[in-house]
């Protein structure tokens, strides 16, 4: 194993982590502000990917596809919030789990109804195809772009929350829900905006991942579960925690898949090491989450 | 007698009537559907103990459902292949006897639920939902990648396990076995929730501080509820494996955890028979909508959404117009 | 999803037989909803197309379709329903091996014929073979074996091989290794359902491999092809036919061009029956048929051929009629071996772009002629 390979794997973990962050940020924001647990967040990711694929097929322009994905996911999110979710803020988590579980069914089958049962085509934009050289390492340009967009989004989100009027309202909403009403802020509007923002982030993640994965019905649920792991590890409601959790999960998962079979290979025969190693690797992030929660029941940066 | 008690008796009698009439009129598949509803209802009753009475929203009970299923699958396949279950530290043979399988399923699930519950209960709220999910996912991926018992392919049982001289392959007989177990578990949970344990559990949910001041640690009460609930769900899992004569990791998937929650809420949280009614409705919807359209999960989602938005207290709440008395 | 079919079209590939046939009820259990629905829908569409083309002979066959949701336990429950309530004579339609393993053993024990349109798990080909079970598609290892064999022709000496960590994944890599003669640069099992392969691709790059063979079903394969072509390794890709079939290719486009794969059928396979099938399928459904569609189509033709010869009430005669496999297959040649799995050719295909821009497969060679699966010898049937 060379240093180059290790660096490449760390970059892969980072790229996976930034993607998870885009998903987790919306989830944790919605939970922090509205106290809502949203299982249908993965559906918004799917909406983003499908919108991007449709727009790219129609125009051939990837930037336009990204915009379409952001708009479609934000719109779907706003509708979801206004029609269904706002009735659930005062309910317990159980009702929220059921309602958003139902939304998954509706979104998945609705998408299949409109787009058919086969995966859609979406490719990496020409400008970002191929690889770039970093020292002795050649790395896919598109994955590097995902890292850049993810980091930029994280900074933008930080600025939004800490430097803008909306950010003040969001933070006030997290701290004390009654207070923002007293301040004369239109809570219903604030909630819709926050939810649409979270949805747009999920849509962005879907659109970014679409070109290197399969744009198909059901693509959101595995990512949703990973994003939940991230949110819980980071501490529910904390954007900083989501960032830390996302990088931690991304790197753990990537390095686990890569290193566990190698490490086990030193103590058992190769084929058994591969089998056991990959079995352990597929459980690694859940084990990580359980360990962290046992150590800190509210997550790394939870209160 | 309250309206809910009357409804409960009517539902149980209705189940029995549907199964017997369907069997007599030569519609064995209806009996199978009723059996499926009874088994899922039993799992729901188990989950309700944690979810409804204990306020512990577990999103990982598929783990126990699957453990029950695998207990049946592993014991039966060992017996059918005449292979010992283990040779060390002692030689153990498989079995096709239902009572032994049930006991194994319940004990295994209890032993696994104990550490999972103890660790998970250190957290609360959404964290609890997610950590139970994490444990279930671990077991799910373990089952998929572990080759010994079929992995993703699952395990076939071929012939249903045996209970004395009964012909368990006969749909009505198997229905009656499942139904009897449902009644037994219902009676046990009814007694438990009326006993001191139930009162302590309700108090642990509503006012843990007061419980502590009475010298009872809420943690222990909750843990007991979690473990008992897991054991009941495992019993249902063992029956479900026998119903299908097959067990696979899909019984452990998070969708099953979700569906079990759906059953409980659909019927009415914290009501003794809520999950049974929820299961009946769910199975009927699945069978009926499936005949209408390829995209049947769309209307199913809409129905669930309407229930949660407009029928608080589930279907029982709708029918009896009262809040849950648990 | 119950749809009683009453087809009235008259076009016929099958000669209008003397029609001794009694009405027949077929239960078609397949994956028709959720992420894996594309394969089931293709198999069903191919199946129904053949019946429609058969005209009167087809309209004597009642097909009951149900959706297994890609869940084995639902498959079992539907099979129970079809046998107990609908009283079907023949079951077919299952795509995924784990569902077939749950359904088939119980169904054949109740003396129903099961004809597999796709799944061919090894358990049912060897010791677990059964007179009532016919596989009209392939044994699961076959396409991997064929690709292993053809990789020698392609001159690959140091392949990296990759599959999900589940039984079919292990069968796949074992099948490939059974015929591949070169060295292995690496062997990797990934999590079932995994969609990001950056870590594995980095390992492939670092391993010094001269080619990569992978079996990754559904969305996993689509993701891998896109990511691999984007990683700029320049290494050739190869896989079983279903990793590069008509459900996958439209979604990956140019990323798959040049990849080699092996299958028992290809849309450009040169025989009259196949030409007619591809044309009719495109006309009916406005898309190219996949290998699943061809298998569904052949399965229906097999049933029609048995209907023309025997009455389902006479189980032994019907069995003999099925076993004869006397139908105009789109694969050119087809017969059943002792374990009632196909003995057929496997072709090496290459992914190409047609002049009209459609990405599809072209046959470039023959990997096996009259290939018998590896488990046939373990089957006690003659």
PDB file of C-alpha atoms in Angstrom, chain B residues 23-267:
ATOM      1  CA  UNK B  23     -61.825 -22.294   5.008  1.00  0.00           C
ATOM      2  CA  UNK B  24     -65.265 -23.907   4.702  1.00  0.00           C
ATOM      3  CA  UNK B  25     -66.030 -22.108   1.445  1.00  0.00           C
ATOM      4  CA  UNK B  26     -62.787 -23.297  -0.132  1.00  0.00           C
ATOM      5  CA  UNK B  27     -60.806 -20.047  -0.065  1.00  0.00           C
ATOM      6  CA  UNK B  28     -57.587 -21.109   1.618  1.00  0.00           C
ATOM      7  CA  UNK B  29     -55.790 -17.970   0.490  1.00  0.00           C
ATOM      8  CA  UNK B  30     -58.111 -15.824   2.572  1.00  0.00           C
ATOM      9  CA  UNK B  31     -57.167 -17.959   5.556  1.00  0.00           C
ATOM     10  CA  UNK B  32     -53.496 -17.345   4.758  1.00  0.00           C
ATOM     11  CA  UNK B  33     -54.134 -13.611   4.577  1.00  0.00           C
ATOM     12  CA  UNK B  34     -55.932 -13.731   7.930  1.00  0.00           C
ATOM     13  CA  UNK B  35     -53.013 -15.660   9.383  1.00  0.00           C
ATOM     14  CA  UNK B  36     -50.611 -13.050   8.077  1.00  0.00           C
ATOM     15  CA  UNK B  37     -52.678 -10.325   9.714  1.00  0.00           C
ATOM     16  CA  UNK B  38     -52.776 -12.238  12.999  1.00  0.00           C
ATOM     17  CA  UNK B  39     -49.003 -12.716  12.994  1.00  0.00           C
ATOM     18  CA  UNK B  40     -48.253  -9.120  12.069  1.00  0.00           C
ATOM     19  CA  UNK B  41     -50.809  -8.091  14.681  1.00  0.00           C
ATOM     20  CA  UNK B  42     -48.956 -10.175  17.253  1.00  0.00           C
ATOM     21  CA  UNK B  43     -45.719  -8.415  16.326  1.00  0.00           C
ATOM     22  CA  UNK B  44     -47.538  -5.109  16.620  1.00  0.00           C
ATOM     23  CA  UNK B  45     -48.867  -6.018  20.064  1.00  0.00           C
ATOM     24  CA  UNK B  46     -45.286  -6.704  21.084  1.00  0.00           C
ATOM     25  CA  UNK B  47     -44.001  -3.451  19.642  1.00  0.00           C
ATOM     26  CA  UNK B  48     -46.893  -1.566  21.229  1.00  0.00           C
ATOM     27  CA  UNK B  49     -45.591  -2.550  24.644  1.00  0.00           C
ATOM     28  CA  UNK B  50     -42.478  -0.458  24.040  1.00  0.00           C
ATOM     29  CA  UNK B  51     -43.982   2.082  21.663  1.00  0.00           C
ATOM     30  CA  UNK B  52     -47.404   2.731  23.100  1.00  0.00           C
ATOM     31  CA  UNK B  53     -47.156   1.906  26.778  1.00  0.00           C
ATOM     32  CA  UNK B  54     -43.487   2.740  27.240  1.00  0.00           C
ATOM     33  CA  UNK B  55     -43.243   5.671  24.821  1.00  0.00           C
ATOM     34  CA  UNK B  56     -40.076   4.097  23.402  1.00  0.00           C
ATOM     35  CA  UNK B  57     -40.154   4.657  19.640  1.00  0.00           C
ATOM     36  CA  UNK B  58     -38.023   1.775  18.438  1.00  0.00           C
ATOM     37  CA  UNK B  59     -37.160   1.901  14.758  1.00  0.00           C
ATOM     38  CA  UNK B  60     -35.287  -1.385  15.016  1.00  0.00           C
ATOM     39  CA  UNK B  61     -37.782  -4.049  15.987  1.00  0.00           C
ATOM     40  CA  UNK B  62     -37.279  -5.768  12.643  1.00  0.00           C
ATOM     41  CA  UNK B  63     -34.119  -7.115  14.285  1.00  0.00           C
ATOM     42  CA  UNK B  64     -36.193  -9.133  16.740  1.00  0.00           C
ATOM     43  CA  UNK B  65     -38.740 -10.133  14.114  1.00  0.00           C
ATOM     44  CA  UNK B  66     -35.871 -11.487  12.030  1.00  0.00           C
ATOM     45  CA  UNK B  67     -34.167 -13.172  14.985  1.00  0.00           C
ATOM     46  CA  UNK B  68     -37.379 -15.040  15.673  1.00  0.00           C
ATOM     47  CA  UNK B  69     -37.584 -15.996  12.028  1.00  0.00           C
ATOM     48  CA  UNK B  70     -34.008 -17.196  11.921  1.00  0.00           C
ATOM     49  CA  UNK B  71     -34.477 -19.208  15.125  1.00  0.00           C
ATOM     50  CA  UNK B  72     -37.197 -21.126  13.311  1.00  0.00           C
ATOM     51  CA  UNK B  73     -35.238 -21.321  10.061  1.00  0.00           C
ATOM     52  CA  UNK B  74     -31.947 -22.442  11.543  1.00  0.00           C
ATOM     53  CA  UNK B  75     -33.396 -25.045  13.917  1.00  0.00           C
ATOM     54  CA  UNK B  76     -35.671 -26.464  11.247  1.00  0.00           C
ATOM     55  CA  UNK B  77     -33.092 -26.612   8.479  1.00  0.00           C
ATOM     56  CA  UNK B  78     -30.605 -28.307  10.791  1.00  0.00           C
ATOM     57  CA  UNK B  79     -33.236 -30.896  11.684  1.00  0.00           C
ATOM     58  CA  UNK B  80     -34.317 -31.413   8.077  1.00  0.00           C
ATOM     59  CA  UNK B  81     -30.754 -31.891   6.897  1.00  0.00           C
ATOM     60  CA  UNK B  82     -29.875 -34.111   9.865  1.00  0.00           C
ATOM     61  CA  UNK B  83     -26.942 -31.881  10.666  1.00  0.00           C
ATOM     62  CA  UNK B  84     -26.108 -30.968  14.240  1.00  0.00           C
ATOM     63  CA  UNK B  85     -26.701 -27.333  15.095  1.00  0.00           C
ATOM     64  CA  UNK B  86     -23.384 -27.135  16.878  1.00  0.00           C
ATOM     65  CA  UNK B  87     -20.814 -29.626  18.027  1.00  0.00           C
ATOM     66  CA  UNK B  88     -19.086 -27.487  20.589  1.00  0.00           C
ATOM     67  CA  UNK B  89     -19.221 -27.113  23.559  1.00  0.00           C
ATOM     68  CA  UNK B  90     -21.898 -29.758  23.320  1.00  0.00           C
ATOM     69  CA  UNK B  91     -23.676 -31.432  20.490  1.00  0.00           C
ATOM     70  CA  UNK B  92     -27.047 -29.883  19.797  1.00  0.00           C
ATOM     71  CA  UNK B  93     -29.462 -31.135  17.188  1.00  0.00           C
ATOM     72  CA  UNK B  94     -31.988 -29.043  15.317  1.00  0.00           C
ATOM     73  CA  UNK B  95     -35.685 -29.514  15.824  1.00  0.00           C
ATOM     74  CA  UNK B  96     -38.966 -29.043  14.022  1.00  0.00           C
ATOM     75  CA  UNK B  97     -41.013 -28.853  17.187  1.00  0.00           C
ATOM     76  CA  UNK B  98     -42.819 -25.522  17.319  1.00  0.00           C
ATOM     77  CA  UNK B  99     -42.797 -25.054  21.113  1.00  0.00           C
ATOM     78  CA  UNK B 100     -39.021 -25.528  21.280  1.00  0.00           C
ATOM     79  CA  UNK B 101     -38.572 -23.154  18.331  1.00  0.00           C
ATOM     80  CA  UNK B 102     -40.823 -20.576  19.942  1.00  0.00           C
ATOM     81  CA  UNK B 103     -38.939 -20.803  23.216  1.00  0.00           C
ATOM     82  CA  UNK B 104     -35.601 -20.491  21.417  1.00  0.00           C
ATOM     83  CA  UNK B 105     -36.804 -17.491  19.431  1.00  0.00           C
ATOM     84  CA  UNK B 106     -38.138 -15.716  22.496  1.00  0.00           C
ATOM     85  CA  UNK B 107     -35.059 -16.404  24.626  1.00  0.00           C
ATOM     86  CA  UNK B 108     -32.595 -15.492  21.861  1.00  0.00           C
ATOM     87  CA  UNK B 109     -34.378 -12.223  21.168  1.00  0.00           C
ATOM     88  CA  UNK B 110     -34.526 -11.447  24.878  1.00  0.00           C
ATOM     89  CA  UNK B 111     -30.793 -12.046  25.284  1.00  0.00           C
ATOM     90  CA  UNK B 112     -29.984  -9.823  22.306  1.00  0.00           C
ATOM     91  CA  UNK B 113     -32.511  -7.159  23.270  1.00  0.00           C
ATOM     92  CA  UNK B 114     -30.960  -6.835  26.712  1.00  0.00           C
ATOM     93  CA  UNK B 115     -27.650  -5.230  25.654  1.00  0.00           C
ATOM     94  CA  UNK B 116     -29.280  -3.364  22.737  1.00  0.00           C
ATOM     95  CA  UNK B 117     -31.913  -1.955  25.082  1.00  0.00           C
ATOM     96  CA  UNK B 118     -29.415  -1.164  27.822  1.00  0.00           C
ATOM     97  CA  UNK B 119     -27.237   0.814  25.416  1.00  0.00           C
ATOM     98  CA  UNK B 120     -30.081   2.460  23.513  1.00  0.00           C
ATOM     99  CA  UNK B 121     -31.932   3.550  26.624  1.00  0.00           C
ATOM    100  CA  UNK B 122     -29.003   5.714  27.598  1.00  0.00           C
ATOM    101  CA  UNK B 123     -30.369   8.022  24.916  1.00  0.00           C
ATOM    102  CA  UNK B 124     -33.849   9.358  24.362  1.00  0.00           C
ATOM    103  CA  UNK B 125     -36.143  10.931  21.786  1.00  0.00           C
ATOM    104  CA  UNK B 126     -34.841  10.962  18.259  1.00  0.00           C
ATOM    105  CA  UNK B 127     -31.531   9.510  19.363  1.00  0.00           C
ATOM    106  CA  UNK B 128     -33.350   6.456  20.605  1.00  0.00           C
ATOM    107  CA  UNK B 129     -35.156   6.078  17.280  1.00  0.00           C
ATOM    108  CA  UNK B 130     -31.877   6.233  15.423  1.00  0.00           C
ATOM    109  CA  UNK B 131     -29.728   4.055  17.650  1.00  0.00           C
ATOM    110  CA  UNK B 132     -32.287   1.257  17.558  1.00  0.00           C
ATOM    111  CA  UNK B 133     -32.218   1.611  13.773  1.00  0.00           C
ATOM    112  CA  UNK B 134     -28.429   1.387  13.831  1.00  0.00           C
ATOM    113  CA  UNK B 135     -28.452  -1.860  15.804  1.00  0.00           C
ATOM    114  CA  UNK B 136     -31.016  -3.371  13.458  1.00  0.00           C
ATOM    115  CA  UNK B 137     -28.950  -2.350  10.440  1.00  0.00           C
ATOM    116  CA  UNK B 138     -25.881  -4.020  11.945  1.00  0.00           C
ATOM    117  CA  UNK B 139     -27.764  -7.284  12.327  1.00  0.00           C
ATOM    118  CA  UNK B 140     -29.237  -6.891   8.824  1.00  0.00           C
ATOM    119  CA  UNK B 141     -25.850  -6.505   7.159  1.00  0.00           C
ATOM    120  CA  UNK B 142     -24.459  -9.303   9.280  1.00  0.00           C
ATOM    121  CA  UNK B 143     -27.221 -11.634   8.072  1.00  0.00           C
ATOM    122  CA  UNK B 144     -26.643 -10.668   4.438  1.00  0.00           C
ATOM    123  CA  UNK B 145     -22.917 -11.227   4.487  1.00  0.00           C
ATOM    124  CA  UNK B 146     -22.716 -14.230   6.801  1.00  0.00           C
ATOM    125  CA  UNK B 147     -22.663 -17.238   4.480  1.00  0.00           C
ATOM    126  CA  UNK B 148     -23.548 -20.041   6.917  1.00  0.00           C
ATOM    127  CA  UNK B 149     -27.322 -19.585   6.793  1.00  0.00           C
ATOM    128  CA  UNK B 150     -27.887 -18.606   3.194  1.00  0.00           C
ATOM    129  CA  UNK B 151     -26.992 -14.919   3.408  1.00  0.00           C
ATOM    130  CA  UNK B 152     -29.154 -12.851   1.108  1.00  0.00           C
ATOM    131  CA  UNK B 153     -30.712 -16.044  -0.346  1.00  0.00           C
ATOM    132  CA  UNK B 154     -32.310 -16.875   2.976  1.00  0.00           C
ATOM    133  CA  UNK B 155     -33.268 -20.286   4.308  1.00  0.00           C
ATOM    134  CA  UNK B 156     -36.122 -22.501   3.165  1.00  0.00           C
ATOM    135  CA  UNK B 157     -37.988 -24.616   5.696  1.00  0.00           C
ATOM    136  CA  UNK B 158     -39.923 -26.598   2.999  1.00  0.00           C
ATOM    137  CA  UNK B 159     -42.432 -28.103   5.415  1.00  0.00           C
ATOM    138  CA  UNK B 160     -43.934 -26.230   8.327  1.00  0.00           C
ATOM    139  CA  UNK B 161     -42.655 -27.191  11.751  1.00  0.00           C
ATOM    140  CA  UNK B 162     -44.761 -29.513  13.837  1.00  0.00           C
ATOM    141  CA  UNK B 163     -46.966 -29.101  16.864  1.00  0.00           C
ATOM    142  CA  UNK B 164     -47.966 -32.434  18.333  1.00  0.00           C
ATOM    143  CA  UNK B 165     -50.148 -34.364  15.922  1.00  0.00           C
ATOM    144  CA  UNK B 166     -51.610 -31.290  14.222  1.00  0.00           C
ATOM    145  CA  UNK B 167     -51.387 -30.878  10.461  1.00  0.00           C
ATOM    146  CA  UNK B 168     -49.697 -27.487  10.421  1.00  0.00           C
ATOM    147  CA  UNK B 169     -49.700 -27.314   6.626  1.00  0.00           C
ATOM    148  CA  UNK B 170     -53.484 -27.036   6.783  1.00  0.00           C
ATOM    149  CA  UNK B 171     -54.166 -23.291   6.548  1.00  0.00           C
ATOM    150  CA  UNK B 172     -56.941 -23.240   9.148  1.00  0.00           C
ATOM    151  CA  UNK B 173     -54.938 -25.262  11.675  1.00  0.00           C
ATOM    152  CA  UNK B 174     -51.987 -22.950  11.322  1.00  0.00           C
ATOM    153  CA  UNK B 175     -54.285 -19.943  11.604  1.00  0.00           C
ATOM    154  CA  UNK B 176     -55.699 -21.310  14.859  1.00  0.00           C
ATOM    155  CA  UNK B 177     -52.208 -21.868  16.269  1.00  0.00           C
ATOM    156  CA  UNK B 178     -51.228 -18.280  15.478  1.00  0.00           C
ATOM    157  CA  UNK B 179     -54.550 -17.006  16.773  1.00  0.00           C
ATOM    158  CA  UNK B 180     -54.163 -18.883  20.060  1.00  0.00           C
ATOM    159  CA  UNK B 181     -50.702 -17.403  20.541  1.00  0.00           C
ATOM    160  CA  UNK B 182     -52.066 -13.946  19.792  1.00  0.00           C
ATOM    161  CA  UNK B 183     -54.736 -14.410  22.473  1.00  0.00           C
ATOM    162  CA  UNK B 184     -52.109 -15.640  24.920  1.00  0.00           C
ATOM    163  CA  UNK B 185     -49.821 -12.673  24.324  1.00  0.00           C
ATOM    164  CA  UNK B 186     -52.766 -10.265  24.454  1.00  0.00           C
ATOM    165  CA  UNK B 187     -53.775 -11.718  27.809  1.00  0.00           C
ATOM    166  CA  UNK B 188     -50.213 -11.491  29.112  1.00  0.00           C
ATOM    167  CA  UNK B 189     -49.762  -7.879  28.007  1.00  0.00           C
ATOM    168  CA  UNK B 190     -53.183  -7.027  29.407  1.00  0.00           C
ATOM    169  CA  UNK B 191     -52.180  -8.437  32.774  1.00  0.00           C
ATOM    170  CA  UNK B 192     -48.759  -6.825  32.657  1.00  0.00           C
ATOM    171  CA  UNK B 193     -50.130  -3.390  31.875  1.00  0.00           C
ATOM    172  CA  UNK B 194     -52.667  -3.677  34.679  1.00  0.00           C
ATOM    173  CA  UNK B 195     -50.070  -4.905  37.163  1.00  0.00           C
ATOM    174  CA  UNK B 196     -47.540  -2.780  39.063  1.00  0.00           C
ATOM    175  CA  UNK B 197     -45.154  -3.110  36.154  1.00  0.00           C
ATOM    176  CA  UNK B 198     -47.649  -1.461  33.818  1.00  0.00           C
ATOM    177  CA  UNK B 199     -48.292   1.375  36.215  1.00  0.00           C
ATOM    178  CA  UNK B 200     -44.569   1.935  36.635  1.00  0.00           C
ATOM    179  CA  UNK B 201     -44.113   1.868  32.876  1.00  0.00           C
ATOM    180  CA  UNK B 202     -46.859   4.428  32.337  1.00  0.00           C
ATOM    181  CA  UNK B 203     -45.302   6.597  34.993  1.00  0.00           C
ATOM    182  CA  UNK B 204     -41.844   6.197  33.444  1.00  0.00           C
ATOM    183  CA  UNK B 205     -43.361   7.604  30.284  1.00  0.00           C
ATOM    184  CA  UNK B 206     -45.399  10.395  31.796  1.00  0.00           C
ATOM    185  CA  UNK B 207     -43.520  11.405  34.890  1.00  0.00           C
ATOM    186  CA  UNK B 208     -40.158   9.702  35.353  1.00  0.00           C
ATOM    187  CA  UNK B 209     -39.147  12.019  38.194  1.00  0.00           C
ATOM    188  CA  UNK B 210     -42.062  10.912  40.312  1.00  0.00           C
ATOM    189  CA  UNK B 211     -41.199   7.301  39.637  1.00  0.00           C
ATOM    190  CA  UNK B 212     -37.627   7.935  40.739  1.00  0.00           C
ATOM    191  CA  UNK B 213     -38.857   9.578  43.908  1.00  0.00           C
ATOM    192  CA  UNK B 214     -40.763   6.395  44.654  1.00  0.00           C
ATOM    193  CA  UNK B 215     -37.499   4.489  44.571  1.00  0.00           C
ATOM    194  CA  UNK B 216     -37.925   2.853  41.154  1.00  0.00           C
ATOM    195  CA  UNK B 217     -35.381   3.523  38.428  1.00  0.00           C
ATOM    196  CA  UNK B 218     -37.230   4.363  35.178  1.00  0.00           C
ATOM    197  CA  UNK B 219     -34.332   2.843  33.235  1.00  0.00           C
ATOM    198  CA  UNK B 220     -35.003  -0.630  34.598  1.00  0.00           C
ATOM    199  CA  UNK B 221     -38.719  -0.448  33.909  1.00  0.00           C
ATOM    200  CA  UNK B 222     -38.111   0.738  30.369  1.00  0.00           C
ATOM    201  CA  UNK B 223     -35.496  -1.919  29.781  1.00  0.00           C
ATOM    202  CA  UNK B 224     -37.902  -4.596  30.959  1.00  0.00           C
ATOM    203  CA  UNK B 225     -40.555  -3.258  28.573  1.00  0.00           C
ATOM    204  CA  UNK B 226     -38.075  -3.164  25.693  1.00  0.00           C
ATOM    205  CA  UNK B 227     -36.951  -6.744  26.284  1.00  0.00           C
ATOM    206  CA  UNK B 228     -40.465  -8.113  26.724  1.00  0.00           C
ATOM    207  CA  UNK B 229     -41.544  -6.309  23.603  1.00  0.00           C
ATOM    208  CA  UNK B 230     -38.626  -7.797  21.653  1.00  0.00           C
ATOM    209  CA  UNK B 231     -39.563 -11.284  22.880  1.00  0.00           C
ATOM    210  CA  UNK B 232     -43.149 -10.966  21.687  1.00  0.00           C
ATOM    211  CA  UNK B 233     -42.014  -9.670  18.304  1.00  0.00           C
ATOM    212  CA  UNK B 234     -39.590 -12.608  18.003  1.00  0.00           C
ATOM    213  CA  UNK B 235     -42.446 -15.040  18.622  1.00  0.00           C
ATOM    214  CA  UNK B 236     -44.300 -13.405  15.745  1.00  0.00           C
ATOM    215  CA  UNK B 237     -41.148 -13.664  13.634  1.00  0.00           C
ATOM    216  CA  UNK B 238     -40.924 -17.409  14.261  1.00  0.00           C
ATOM    217  CA  UNK B 239     -44.557 -17.814  13.206  1.00  0.00           C
ATOM    218  CA  UNK B 240     -44.021 -15.637  10.134  1.00  0.00           C
ATOM    219  CA  UNK B 241     -41.128 -17.873   9.076  1.00  0.00           C
ATOM    220  CA  UNK B 242     -43.421 -20.862   9.401  1.00  0.00           C
ATOM    221  CA  UNK B 243     -46.217 -19.123   7.496  1.00  0.00           C
ATOM    222  CA  UNK B 244     -43.883 -18.523   4.564  1.00  0.00           C
ATOM    223  CA  UNK B 245     -41.781 -21.639   5.186  1.00  0.00           C
ATOM    224  CA  UNK B 246     -38.901 -19.305   4.503  1.00  0.00           C
ATOM    225  CA  UNK B 247     -36.744 -16.740   6.252  1.00  0.00           C
ATOM    226  CA  UNK B 248     -34.415 -14.151   4.764  1.00  0.00           C
ATOM    227  CA  UNK B 249     -32.608 -10.952   5.732  1.00  0.00           C
ATOM    228  CA  UNK B 250     -35.493  -8.915   4.313  1.00  0.00           C
ATOM    229  CA  UNK B 251     -37.297  -9.732   7.585  1.00  0.00           C
ATOM    230  CA  UNK B 252     -34.550  -7.690   9.266  1.00  0.00           C
ATOM    231  CA  UNK B 253     -34.741  -4.680   6.962  1.00  0.00           C
ATOM    232  CA  UNK B 254     -35.593  -1.187   8.159  1.00  0.00           C
ATOM    233  CA  UNK B 255     -38.729  -1.220   6.017  1.00  0.00           C
ATOM    234  CA  UNK B 256     -40.123  -3.965   8.263  1.00  0.00           C
ATOM    235  CA  UNK B 257     -39.378  -1.821  11.330  1.00  0.00           C
ATOM    236  CA  UNK B 258     -41.276   0.955   9.581  1.00  0.00           C
ATOM    237  CA  UNK B 259     -44.195  -1.274   8.667  1.00  0.00           C
ATOM    238  CA  UNK B 260     -44.499  -2.545  12.241  1.00  0.00           C
ATOM    239  CA  UNK B 261     -44.725   1.062  13.440  1.00  0.00           C
ATOM    240  CA  UNK B 262     -47.316   1.717  10.752  1.00  0.00           C
ATOM    241  CA  UNK B 263     -49.482  -1.155  12.012  1.00  0.00           C
ATOM    242  CA  UNK B 264     -49.421   0.138  15.540  1.00  0.00           C
ATOM    243  CA  UNK B 265     -50.271   3.728  14.629  1.00  0.00           C
ATOM    244  CA  UNK B 266     -52.845   2.719  12.051  1.00  0.00           C
ATOM    245  CA  UNK B 267     -54.837   0.843  14.683  1.00  0.00           C
TER     246      UNK B 267
END
